[in-house]
Amino acid sequence: MRQIYQGLLDTRDRRGGGFLLLIDPDRTSARDYLQLVEASADCGVDAILVGTSFMMAGHFADAVEEIKAMTPLPIILFPGSYTQITSKADAILFTSLISGRNPQYLIDEQVKGAPFIKQAGLESIPTGYMLVESGSLTSVQFISGSLPIPRTKPDIACAHALAAQYLGMKLAYLEAGSGAMQPVPIEMVAAVSSSVDIPIMVGGGLHTPEDCAARIRAGAGFIVMGTQLERDRGVGRLRELTAASHPKEAIAV
């Protein structure tokens, strides 16, 4: 069985950071996202996340199977609910929305989904999911009915990330949300990464290679991008973003 989490850590150590491509099957056509997936490995992507806040099309498992058939990269579920669990993937981010206080996303969805994860044989990666204020109402904020962490309050983010670590979670995910106007502040990334021992993932509102590089320099272990690449699917653009997230390789060159 593939050890996906350990593989991510090895990648981060070897490349100086990791780049995870987020595919939302509910936002784009299969033709478009499968073209992006097919090019991902050659462009330096380290793993592919698949998930959506609100699945309208009803073909999530089929989409995951199609994605997995197009790439040798690990496929990791990032589900918006327990209904998006499928054995077609390799692993799952077993997230708890610890920045909110809605019990449905703190523990209820997790309890409902746990038996399905076991049945599917997925590697579970416990993740503290932290929604950060981004300047707009995002899908995650609306669906979860939760308040984001104020972007000017890194101390609150640090306390939540520490709680995730002490609860035994393996990742802390700082997320501005899909369609965010502003990304997670660099200062917050730096504060959180210096406060905890577990790796930090950062996503939402990132647009440029410098956005990615700045957050890796601040201590992020992994960059997550999806929406920007849905808008600009050029292979050259993807290469620029992954290269910016792998500083050790840039130094080597």
XYZ file of C-alpha atoms in Angstrom:
253
model
C 0.000 0.000 0.000
C 1.314 3.440 -0.925
C 2.297 5.640 1.997
C 0.920 8.902 0.660
C 1.532 11.104 3.686
C 5.137 9.997 4.068
C 5.612 10.514 0.358
C 4.412 14.098 0.696
C 6.877 14.716 3.511
C 9.713 13.209 1.476
C 8.790 15.432 -1.463
C 8.716 18.534 0.717
C 12.147 17.746 2.134
C 13.659 16.921 -1.246
C 12.182 19.803 -3.247
C 11.922 22.428 -0.522
C 8.130 22.461 -0.760
C 5.256 20.736 -2.489
C 2.607 21.717 -5.022
C -0.826 20.080 -4.921
C -3.258 20.607 -7.782
C -6.887 20.850 -6.654
C -9.468 19.607 -9.140
C -13.119 20.507 -8.585
C -15.200 18.324 -10.923
C -18.212 20.534 -10.345
C -16.597 23.715 -11.687
C -15.173 22.713 -15.063
C -15.814 20.202 -17.816
C -14.140 16.795 -17.701
C -12.310 17.598 -20.933
C -10.695 20.659 -19.404
C -9.635 19.239 -16.059
C -8.453 15.944 -17.540
C -6.132 17.849 -19.894
C -4.675 19.590 -16.869
C -4.336 16.323 -14.954
C -2.608 14.599 -17.868
C 0.076 17.298 -17.968
C 0.507 17.518 -14.188
C 3.271 14.987 -13.592
C 5.473 16.401 -16.358
C 4.851 19.920 -15.025
C 6.120 19.103 -11.541
C 2.855 18.635 -9.617
C 3.393 16.424 -6.556
C -0.141 15.155 -5.926
C -3.704 15.858 -6.975
C -6.510 16.784 -4.616
C -10.080 16.155 -5.752
C -13.018 17.755 -4.017
C -15.778 20.302 -4.122
C -17.856 22.254 -1.648
C -21.169 21.374 -3.239
C -21.419 18.607 -5.836
C -24.236 19.425 -8.253
C -23.411 17.006 -11.067
C -23.572 13.819 -8.972
C -20.713 11.984 -10.683
C -17.927 12.466 -8.141
C -16.731 8.827 -8.006
C -16.637 8.598 -11.807
C -14.660 11.839 -11.981
C -12.087 10.547 -9.479
C -11.721 7.298 -11.445
C -11.150 9.224 -14.682
C -8.583 11.479 -13.019
C -6.673 8.534 -11.548
C -6.536 6.847 -14.955
C -4.832 9.928 -16.447
C -1.852 10.278 -14.075
C 0.649 8.315 -11.974
C 0.434 10.974 -9.247
C -1.231 10.217 -5.895
C -4.931 11.087 -5.835
C -6.074 12.508 -2.500
C -9.702 13.239 -1.720
C -10.541 16.648 -0.270
C -14.275 16.110 0.203
C -16.884 18.678 1.068
C -19.011 16.000 2.712
C -18.981 12.290 3.505
C -20.895 11.617 0.267
C -17.695 12.392 -1.676
C -15.774 9.372 -0.374
C -14.751 6.804 -2.970
C -12.329 3.889 -3.150
C -11.055 5.168 -6.519
C -8.549 7.470 -4.763
C -5.350 6.674 -2.838
C -5.894 8.737 0.308
C -8.154 11.291 1.924
C -7.585 14.513 3.816
C -9.661 13.667 6.887
C -10.448 17.274 7.679
C -12.105 18.956 10.620
C -13.067 22.603 10.160
C -11.432 23.634 13.412
C -11.672 27.361 12.686
C -15.470 27.122 12.870
C -17.879 26.028 15.563
C -20.432 24.249 13.414
C -20.570 20.665 14.770
C -21.487 19.304 11.339
C -18.028 20.111 9.985
C -16.142 19.676 13.248
C -17.214 16.059 13.846
C -20.579 15.055 12.320
C -19.416 14.594 8.718
C -16.324 12.788 10.036
C -18.379 10.268 12.021
C -20.614 9.620 9.023
C -17.652 9.219 6.709
C -15.362 7.082 8.885
C -16.982 3.698 8.045
C -16.832 4.514 4.327
C -13.133 5.386 4.576
C -12.408 2.068 6.253
C -14.434 0.149 3.691
C -12.703 1.960 0.821
C -9.247 1.200 2.236
C -8.120 4.814 1.928
C -5.086 6.168 3.735
C -6.415 8.804 6.109
C -4.454 12.028 6.629
C -5.968 13.892 9.620
C -6.006 17.598 8.776
C -6.942 20.691 10.745
C -8.795 22.851 8.236
C -8.656 26.568 8.990
C -10.659 29.052 6.961
C -9.028 32.498 6.806
C -10.780 35.785 5.999
C -10.241 36.605 2.334
C -12.275 39.727 1.596
C -15.236 37.904 0.059
C -17.855 35.323 0.989
C -16.405 32.030 -0.226
C -18.184 28.757 -0.978
C -16.707 27.052 2.074
C -17.777 29.871 4.369
C -21.309 29.870 2.979
C -21.813 26.092 2.978
C -20.258 25.553 6.417
C -21.956 28.533 8.049
C -18.718 29.370 9.866
C -16.783 32.547 10.508
C -13.245 32.671 9.082
C -10.211 33.572 11.179
C -9.569 37.348 10.832
C -6.616 37.862 8.501
C -5.106 40.389 10.913
C -5.125 37.941 13.849
C -2.249 35.472 13.353
C -2.329 34.636 17.057
C -5.785 33.111 16.644
C -4.527 31.059 13.697
C -1.533 29.869 15.754
C -3.767 28.734 18.609
C -5.974 26.749 16.245
C -2.985 25.127 14.518
C -1.519 24.153 17.887
C -4.837 22.597 18.852
C -4.731 20.586 15.618
C -1.227 19.372 16.437
C -2.126 18.418 20.005
C -5.195 16.565 18.729
C -2.838 14.430 16.650
C -3.569 15.911 13.235
C -0.811 15.557 10.639
C -1.424 18.738 8.635
C -2.750 22.240 9.224
C -4.444 23.724 6.178
C -4.698 27.536 5.993
C -7.348 28.180 3.346
C -8.656 31.495 2.048
C -11.324 29.655 0.065
C -12.164 29.133 -3.570
C -12.514 32.440 -5.365
C -10.873 34.366 -2.528
C -10.090 38.019 -3.190
C -6.985 37.869 -0.986
C -4.709 34.935 -0.094
C -3.661 33.916 3.402
C -1.282 36.662 4.612
C 2.426 35.848 4.534
C 2.714 37.030 8.126
C 0.102 34.511 9.230
C 1.847 31.674 7.401
C 5.132 32.588 9.084
C 3.548 32.826 12.528
C 1.748 29.505 12.266
C 4.698 27.614 10.795
C 6.928 28.819 13.616
C 4.366 27.772 16.226
C 3.773 24.151 15.233
C 5.751 21.093 14.229
C 3.265 19.708 11.698
C 3.425 20.763 8.023
C 1.363 23.717 6.801
C -0.681 23.732 3.605
C -1.757 27.073 2.108
C -4.401 27.629 -0.548
C -6.963 30.061 -1.904
C -6.441 33.408 -3.589
C -2.985 32.563 -4.949
C -2.380 33.771 -8.496
C 1.311 34.125 -9.305
C 4.543 32.162 -8.877
C 5.673 34.832 -6.409
C 2.511 34.252 -4.335
C 3.551 30.613 -4.041
C 7.243 31.270 -3.431
C 6.575 33.867 -0.741
C 4.472 31.457 1.290
C 6.997 28.645 0.915
C 9.677 31.040 2.183
C 7.399 31.924 5.100
C 7.258 28.275 6.141
C 4.467 26.628 4.172
C 5.214 23.030 3.332
C 2.666 22.740 0.531
C 0.866 25.046 -1.885
C -2.636 24.166 -3.070
C -4.012 25.733 -6.242
C -7.070 25.048 -8.335
C -9.261 28.006 -9.278
C -6.477 29.998 -10.929
C -5.554 27.037 -13.107
C -9.174 26.471 -14.039
C -9.048 29.942 -15.570
C -5.591 29.598 -17.140
C -4.849 25.997 -18.121
C -1.620 26.615 -19.965
C 1.092 24.060 -19.286
C 3.690 26.812 -19.138
C 1.754 28.540 -16.386
C 1.544 25.329 -14.376
C 5.304 24.797 -14.705
C 5.978 28.308 -13.387
C 3.783 27.752 -10.337
C 5.264 24.363 -9.452
C 8.813 25.644 -9.938
C 8.114 28.505 -7.524
C 6.930 25.958 -4.949
C 10.141 23.865 -5.220
C 12.927 26.239 -4.111
C 15.573 23.560 -3.628
C 15.348 22.607 -7.288
C 15.645 26.247 -8.342
C 18.826 26.578 -6.282
C 20.217 23.401 -7.805
C 19.697 24.752 -11.292
